[in-house]
Amino acid sequence: ILNVEQSPQSLHVQEGDSTNFTCSFPSSNFYALHWYRWETAKSPEALFVMTLNGDEKKKGRISATLNTKEGYSYLYIKGSQPEDSATYLCAFGGATNKLIFGTGTLLAVQP
Amino acid sequence: SAVISQKPSRDICQRGTSLTIQCQVDSQVTMMFWYRQQPGQSLTLIATANQGSEATYESGFVIDKFPISRPNLTFSTLTVSNLSPEDSSIYLCSAGRAGGSYNEQFFGPGTRLTVL
């Protein structure tokens, strides 16, 4: 059974704070690591697809890094805004077309 | 990318009844999937919806409880049968192209089901 774990489970920060979350995944049979943002009552939105060890990706104030040898990825948000409040999901993609999701990190940014 | 719609967006159902959820994709896709998120749990894959043939179910999920149809490349339905309170969850469909962009999947907004 493949396990994908995310921490922390939830996070409360003040507007302007920078924050980061962790996703750990199996280091064997790795194909891709996906990050999604899921706001209540909306579709999960794809943020990044990461494939290579050492990958770093950035979209605005959000960035992510990948370490496939040790099986972890970090998601960083710089200068959090209330609109960043959402659940952030990571998903491990192996050789099949399936994705295995972590339980997510619920971020609440208070103005 | 693909835009995916689901309906209903939410429903409240009585124990023992069934609910059918529809998923529509705005373009032809190879892969369609159905997921469930129970409270406090991760998104869990129920099955892969195969066009013109029986769905492929994950361990712990069976066709009698979760019948799935996929009559064409842009539409699928999931029925949750003989509902019990344990079926209260968010159900999501997703779509992707086999081998495309490292198996990236695009999701619908989900159906929030409450079973009384």
Tab-separated table of N, CA and C in Angstrom, chain B residues 5-101:
chain	number	residue	atom	x	y	z
B	5	SER	N	-17.845	19.617	-15.379
B	5	SER	CA	-18.993	19.992	-14.558
B	5	SER	C	-19.599	18.727	-13.957
B	6	GLN	N	-20.177	18.903	-12.794
B	6	GLN	CA	-20.837	17.795	-12.107
B	6	GLN	C	-22.203	18.252	-11.639
B	7	LYS	N	-23.141	17.331	-11.636
B	7	LYS	CA	-24.394	17.624	-10.979
B	7	LYS	C	-25.000	16.377	-10.396
B	8	PRO	N	-25.679	16.489	-9.256
B	8	PRO	CA	-25.913	17.739	-8.530
B	8	PRO	C	-24.665	18.186	-7.770
B	9	SER	N	-24.668	19.428	-7.320
B	9	SER	CA	-23.540	19.925	-6.527
B	9	SER	C	-23.637	19.425	-5.100
B	10	ARG	N	-24.855	19.179	-4.648
B	10	ARG	CA	-25.060	18.618	-3.316
B	10	ARG	C	-26.417	17.967	-3.255
B	11	ASP	N	-26.556	17.035	-2.326
B	11	ASP	CA	-27.855	16.399	-2.130
B	11	ASP	C	-27.916	15.802	-0.735
B	12	ILE	N	-29.124	15.721	-0.248
B	12	ILE	CA	-29.402	15.054	1.027
B	12	ILE	C	-30.333	13.900	0.712
B	13	CYS	N	-29.936	12.690	1.076
B	13	CYS	CA	-30.695	11.495	0.691
B	13	CYS	C	-31.030	10.657	1.914
B	14	GLN	N	-32.075	9.881	1.765
B	14	GLN	CA	-32.484	8.980	2.834
B	14	GLN	C	-31.738	7.660	2.718
B	15	ARG	N	-31.512	7.065	3.842
B	15	ARG	CA	-30.907	5.728	3.910
B	15	ARG	C	-31.659	4.755	3.009
B	16	GLY	N	-30.931	3.931	2.272
B	16	GLY	CA	-31.547	2.917	1.436
B	16	GLY	C	-31.849	3.351	0.015
B	17	THR	N	-31.806	4.650	-0.244
B	17	THR	CA	-32.031	5.138	-1.610
B	17	THR	C	-30.714	5.166	-2.373
B	18	SER	N	-30.763	5.652	-3.603
B	18	SER	CA	-29.563	5.753	-4.440
B	18	SER	C	-29.433	7.166	-4.986
B	19	LEU	N	-28.224	7.555	-5.321
B	19	LEU	CA	-27.977	8.858	-5.943
B	19	LEU	C	-27.089	8.654	-7.159
B	20	THR	N	-27.474	9.250	-8.260
B	20	THR	CA	-26.653	9.208	-9.466
B	20	THR	C	-26.048	10.576	-9.714
B	21	ILE	N	-24.744	10.612	-9.892
B	21	ILE	CA	-23.992	11.841	-10.122
B	21	ILE	C	-23.525	11.850	-11.575
B	22	GLN	N	-23.692	12.977	-12.228
B	22	GLN	CA	-23.285	13.105	-13.619
B	22	GLN	C	-22.024	13.943	-13.736
B	23	CYS	N	-21.187	13.582	-14.675
B	23	CYS	CA	-19.934	14.304	-14.923
B	23	CYS	C	-19.796	14.545	-16.415
B	24	GLN	N	-19.621	15.806	-16.781
B	24	GLN	CA	-19.514	16.202	-18.188
B	24	GLN	C	-18.196	16.930	-18.405
B	25	VAL	N	-17.447	16.505	-19.427
B	25	VAL	CA	-16.173	17.152	-19.765
B	25	VAL	C	-16.357	17.924	-21.060
B	26	ASP	N	-15.679	19.065	-21.168
B	26	ASP	CA	-15.913	19.927	-22.337
B	26	ASP	C	-15.091	19.510	-23.554
B	27	SER	N	-14.276	18.481	-23.445
B	27	SER	CA	-13.504	18.004	-24.579
B	27	SER	C	-13.289	16.505	-24.432
B	28	GLN	N	-12.919	15.865	-25.513
B	28	GLN	CA	-12.721	14.413	-25.443
B	28	GLN	C	-11.465	14.087	-24.653
B	29	VAL	N	-11.616	13.184	-23.718
B	29	VAL	CA	-10.501	12.774	-22.864
B	29	VAL	C	-10.404	11.263	-22.864
B	30	THR	N	-9.218	10.773	-22.600
B	30	THR	CA	-9.031	9.331	-22.574
B	30	THR	C	-9.489	8.743	-21.258
B	31	MET	N	-9.084	9.387	-20.176
B	31	MET	CA	-9.286	8.821	-18.840
B	31	MET	C	-10.328	9.624	-18.075
B	32	MET	N	-11.210	8.913	-17.396
B	32	MET	CA	-12.110	9.545	-16.423
B	32	MET	C	-12.091	8.708	-15.150
B	33	PHE	N	-12.106	9.387	-14.037
B	33	PHE	CA	-11.989	8.723	-12.743
B	33	PHE	C	-13.054	9.246	-11.796
B	34	TRP	N	-13.401	8.417	-10.815
B	34	TRP	CA	-14.292	8.830	-9.741
B	34	TRP	C	-13.566	8.656	-8.409
B	35	TYR	N	-13.657	9.721	-7.571
B	35	TYR	CA	-13.017	9.728	-6.263
B	35	TYR	C	-14.066	9.987	-5.187
B	36	ARG	N	-13.686	9.650	-3.969
B	36	ARG	CA	-14.507	9.958	-2.802
B	36	ARG	C	-13.590	10.582	-1.748
B	37	GLN	N	-14.102	11.603	-1.055
B	37	GLN	CA	-13.392	12.116	0.094
B	37	GLN	C	-14.324	12.072	1.287
B	38	GLN	N	-14.094	11.122	2.164
B	38	GLN	CA	-14.854	11.064	3.410
B	38	GLN	C	-14.264	12.085	4.383
B	39	PRO	N	-15.053	12.524	5.353
B	39	PRO	CA	-14.565	13.542	6.299
B	39	PRO	C	-13.237	13.143	6.930
B	40	GLY	N	-12.250	14.044	6.846
B	40	GLY	CA	-10.948	13.811	7.464
B	40	GLY	C	-10.042	12.846	6.722
B	41	GLN	N	-10.495	12.380	5.564
B	41	GLN	CA	-9.710	11.395	4.806
B	41	GLN	C	-9.153	12.015	3.529
B	42	SER	N	-8.273	11.280	2.887
B	42	SER	CA	-7.725	11.749	1.617
B	42	SER	C	-8.696	11.441	0.483
B	43	LEU	N	-8.464	12.082	-0.647
B	43	LEU	CA	-9.191	11.728	-1.863
B	43	LEU	C	-8.827	10.295	-2.227
B	44	THR	N	-9.833	9.440	-2.303
B	44	THR	CA	-9.597	8.024	-2.569
B	44	THR	C	-10.228	7.637	-3.896
B	45	LEU	N	-9.457	6.989	-4.740
B	45	LEU	CA	-9.955	6.569	-6.050
B	45	LEU	C	-10.946	5.424	-5.893
B	46	ILE	N	-12.146	5.605	-6.458
B	46	ILE	CA	-13.154	4.550	-6.461
B	46	ILE	C	-12.926	3.634	-7.664
B	47	ALA	N	-12.854	4.253	-8.836
B	47	ALA	CA	-12.751	3.465	-10.062
B	47	ALA	C	-12.329	4.340	-11.231
B	48	THR	N	-11.841	3.675	-12.259
B	48	THR	CA	-11.571	4.294	-13.551
B	48	THR	C	-12.750	3.975	-14.456
B	49	ALA	N	-13.358	5.012	-15.026
B	49	ALA	CA	-14.500	4.821	-15.918
B	49	ALA	C	-13.985	4.578	-17.329
B	50	ASN	N	-14.296	3.438	-17.892
B	50	ASN	CA	-13.812	3.055	-19.219
B	50	ASN	C	-14.926	3.258	-20.245
B	51	GLN	N	-14.589	3.888	-21.345
B	51	GLN	CA	-15.579	4.169	-22.359
B	51	GLN	C	-16.004	2.891	-23.055
B	52	GLY	N	-17.280	2.582	-23.001
B	52	GLY	CA	-17.832	1.429	-23.695
B	52	GLY	C	-17.590	0.092	-23.031
B	53	SER	N	-17.041	0.086	-21.834
B	53	SER	CA	-16.836	-1.192	-21.137
B	53	SER	C	-16.955	-0.967	-19.633
B	54	GLU	N	-16.897	-2.044	-18.881
B	54	GLU	CA	-17.078	-1.962	-17.435
B	54	GLU	C	-15.945	-1.166	-16.787
B	55	ALA	N	-16.288	-0.448	-15.749
B	55	ALA	CA	-15.295	0.330	-15.013
B	55	ALA	C	-14.314	-0.588	-14.294
B	56	THR	N	-13.138	-0.053	-13.989
B	56	THR	CA	-12.118	-0.787	-13.241
B	56	THR	C	-12.115	-0.269	-11.813
B	57	TYR	N	-12.477	-1.129	-10.875
B	57	TYR	CA	-12.657	-0.716	-9.489
B	57	TYR	C	-11.400	-0.957	-8.658
B	58	GLU	N	-11.190	-0.049	-7.707
B	58	GLU	CA	-10.092	-0.194	-6.763
B	58	GLU	C	-10.505	-1.131	-5.639
B	59	SER	N	-9.484	-1.606	-4.932
B	59	SER	CA	-9.738	-2.518	-3.821
B	59	SER	C	-10.684	-1.859	-2.812
B	60	GLY	N	-11.697	-2.583	-2.414
B	60	GLY	CA	-12.654	-2.070	-1.446
B	60	GLY	C	-13.896	-1.449	-2.062
B	61	PHE	N	-13.929	-1.351	-3.370
B	61	PHE	CA	-15.087	-0.777	-4.062
B	61	PHE	C	-15.621	-1.793	-5.064
B	62	VAL	N	-16.947	-1.949	-5.094
B	62	VAL	CA	-17.548	-2.967	-5.959
B	62	VAL	C	-18.635	-2.362	-6.829
B	63	ILE	N	-18.863	-3.025	-7.951
B	63	ILE	CA	-19.796	-2.519	-8.945
B	63	ILE	C	-21.222	-2.442	-8.421
B	64	ASP	N	-21.617	-3.366	-7.574
B	64	ASP	CA	-22.991	-3.362	-7.077
B	64	ASP	C	-23.280	-2.110	-6.251
B	65	LYS	N	-22.292	-1.637	-5.542
B	65	LYS	CA	-22.467	-0.466	-4.683
B	65	LYS	C	-22.234	0.836	-5.474
B	66	PHE	N	-21.319	0.806	-6.427
B	66	PHE	CA	-20.932	2.008	-7.175
B	66	PHE	C	-20.975	1.753	-8.693
B	67	PRO	N	-22.147	1.473	-9.248
B	67	PRO	CA	-22.193	1.278	-10.699
B	67	PRO	C	-21.813	2.557	-11.435
B	68	ILE	N	-21.038	2.390	-12.489
B	68	ILE	CA	-20.500	3.517	-13.262
B	68	ILE	C	-20.820	3.287	-14.728
B	69	SER	N	-21.215	4.359	-15.406
B	69	SER	CA	-21.379	4.280	-16.852
B	69	SER	C	-20.478	5.299	-17.511
B	70	ARG	N	-20.057	4.983	-18.725
B	70	ARG	CA	-19.332	5.950	-19.545
B	70	ARG	C	-19.670	5.659	-21.003
B	71	PRO	N	-20.759	6.240	-21.475
B	71	PRO	CA	-21.223	5.918	-22.827
B	71	PRO	C	-20.387	6.548	-23.939
B	72	ASN	N	-19.653	7.621	-23.637
B	72	ASN	CA	-18.806	8.267	-24.654
B	72	ASN	C	-17.596	8.902	-23.974
B	73	LEU	N	-16.807	9.634	-24.746
B	73	LEU	CA	-15.535	10.153	-24.224
B	73	LEU	C	-15.688	11.394	-23.356
B	74	THR	N	-16.897	11.938	-23.259
B	74	THR	CA	-17.038	13.195	-22.513
B	74	THR	C	-18.012	13.102	-21.341
B	75	PHE	N	-18.610	11.956	-21.086
B	75	PHE	CA	-19.667	11.863	-20.075
B	75	PHE	C	-19.545	10.577	-19.272
B	76	SER	N	-19.806	10.692	-17.964
B	76	SER	CA	-19.817	9.512	-17.102
B	76	SER	C	-20.797	9.742	-15.962
B	77	THR	N	-21.346	8.660	-15.421
B	77	THR	CA	-22.170	8.744	-14.224
B	77	THR	C	-21.664	7.765	-13.186
B	78	LEU	N	-21.827	8.170	-11.935
B	78	LEU	CA	-21.547	7.309	-10.783
B	78	LEU	C	-22.830	7.220	-9.984
B	79	THR	N	-23.267	6.021	-9.673
B	79	THR	CA	-24.403	5.824	-8.789
B	79	THR	C	-23.884	5.269	-7.474
B	80	VAL	N	-24.337	5.855	-6.383
B	80	VAL	CA	-24.044	5.308	-5.062
B	80	VAL	C	-25.331	4.655	-4.586
B	81	SER	N	-25.307	3.349	-4.439
B	81	SER	CA	-26.528	2.572	-4.217
B	81	SER	C	-26.721	2.244	-2.745
B	82	ASN	N	-27.973	1.973	-2.394
B	82	ASN	CA	-28.314	1.516	-1.044
B	82	ASN	C	-27.576	2.359	0.002
B	83	LEU	N	-27.880	3.639	-0.015
B	83	LEU	CA	-27.128	4.599	0.782
B	83	LEU	C	-27.231	4.342	2.277
B	84	SER	N	-26.103	4.569	2.948
B	84	SER	CA	-26.040	4.554	4.407
B	84	SER	C	-25.306	5.811	4.850
B	85	PRO	N	-25.420	6.194	6.115
B	85	PRO	CA	-24.723	7.417	6.572
B	85	PRO	C	-23.216	7.391	6.293
B	86	GLU	N	-22.613	6.207	6.227
B	86	GLU	CA	-21.172	6.107	5.946
B	86	GLU	C	-20.825	6.559	4.530
B	87	ASP	N	-21.823	6.663	3.660
B	87	ASP	CA	-21.594	7.141	2.296
B	87	ASP	C	-21.572	8.667	2.201
B	88	SER	N	-21.825	9.334	3.290
B	88	SER	CA	-21.756	10.797	3.290
B	88	SER	C	-20.324	11.230	3.001
B	89	SER	N	-20.142	11.889	1.889
B	89	SER	CA	-18.801	12.216	1.394
B	89	SER	C	-18.929	13.289	0.324
B	90	ILE	N	-17.769	13.736	-0.138
B	90	ILE	CA	-17.710	14.501	-1.379
B	90	ILE	C	-17.245	13.535	-2.471
B	91	TYR	N	-17.989	13.515	-3.574
B	91	TYR	CA	-17.637	12.660	-4.713
B	91	TYR	C	-17.171	13.566	-5.852
B	92	LEU	N	-16.005	13.243	-6.399
B	92	LEU	CA	-15.445	14.052	-7.483
B	92	LEU	C	-15.145	13.189	-8.699
B	93	CYS	N	-15.375	13.751	-9.858
B	93	CYS	CA	-14.880	13.093	-11.057
B	93	CYS	C	-13.692	13.871	-11.579
B	94	SER	N	-12.833	13.190	-12.285
B	94	SER	CA	-11.672	13.841	-12.894
B	94	SER	C	-11.461	13.262	-14.284
B	95	ALA	N	-10.683	13.974	-15.059
B	95	ALA	CA	-10.412	13.549	-16.427
B	95	ALA	C	-8.979	13.878	-16.787
B	96	GLY	N	-8.441	13.097	-17.694
B	96	GLY	CA	-7.097	13.349	-18.164
B	96	GLY	C	-6.855	12.590	-19.443
B	97	ARG	N	-5.705	12.848	-20.043
B	97	ARG	CA	-5.330	12.145	-21.272
B	97	ARG	C	-4.213	11.178	-20.928
B	98	ALA	N	-4.369	9.935	-21.312
B	98	ALA	CA	-3.387	8.908	-20.997
B	98	ALA	C	-2.005	9.354	-21.459
B	99	GLY	N	-1.068	9.387	-20.509
B	99	GLY	CA	0.301	9.748	-20.844
B	99	GLY	C	0.524	11.231	-21.045
B	100	GLY	N	-0.531	12.011	-20.972
B	100	GLY	CA	-0.394	13.443	-21.215
B	100	GLY	C	0.083	14.172	-19.976
B	101	SER	N	1.092	15.022	-20.098
B	101	SER	CA	1.601	15.865	-19.013
B	101	SER	C	1.702	15.096	-17.699
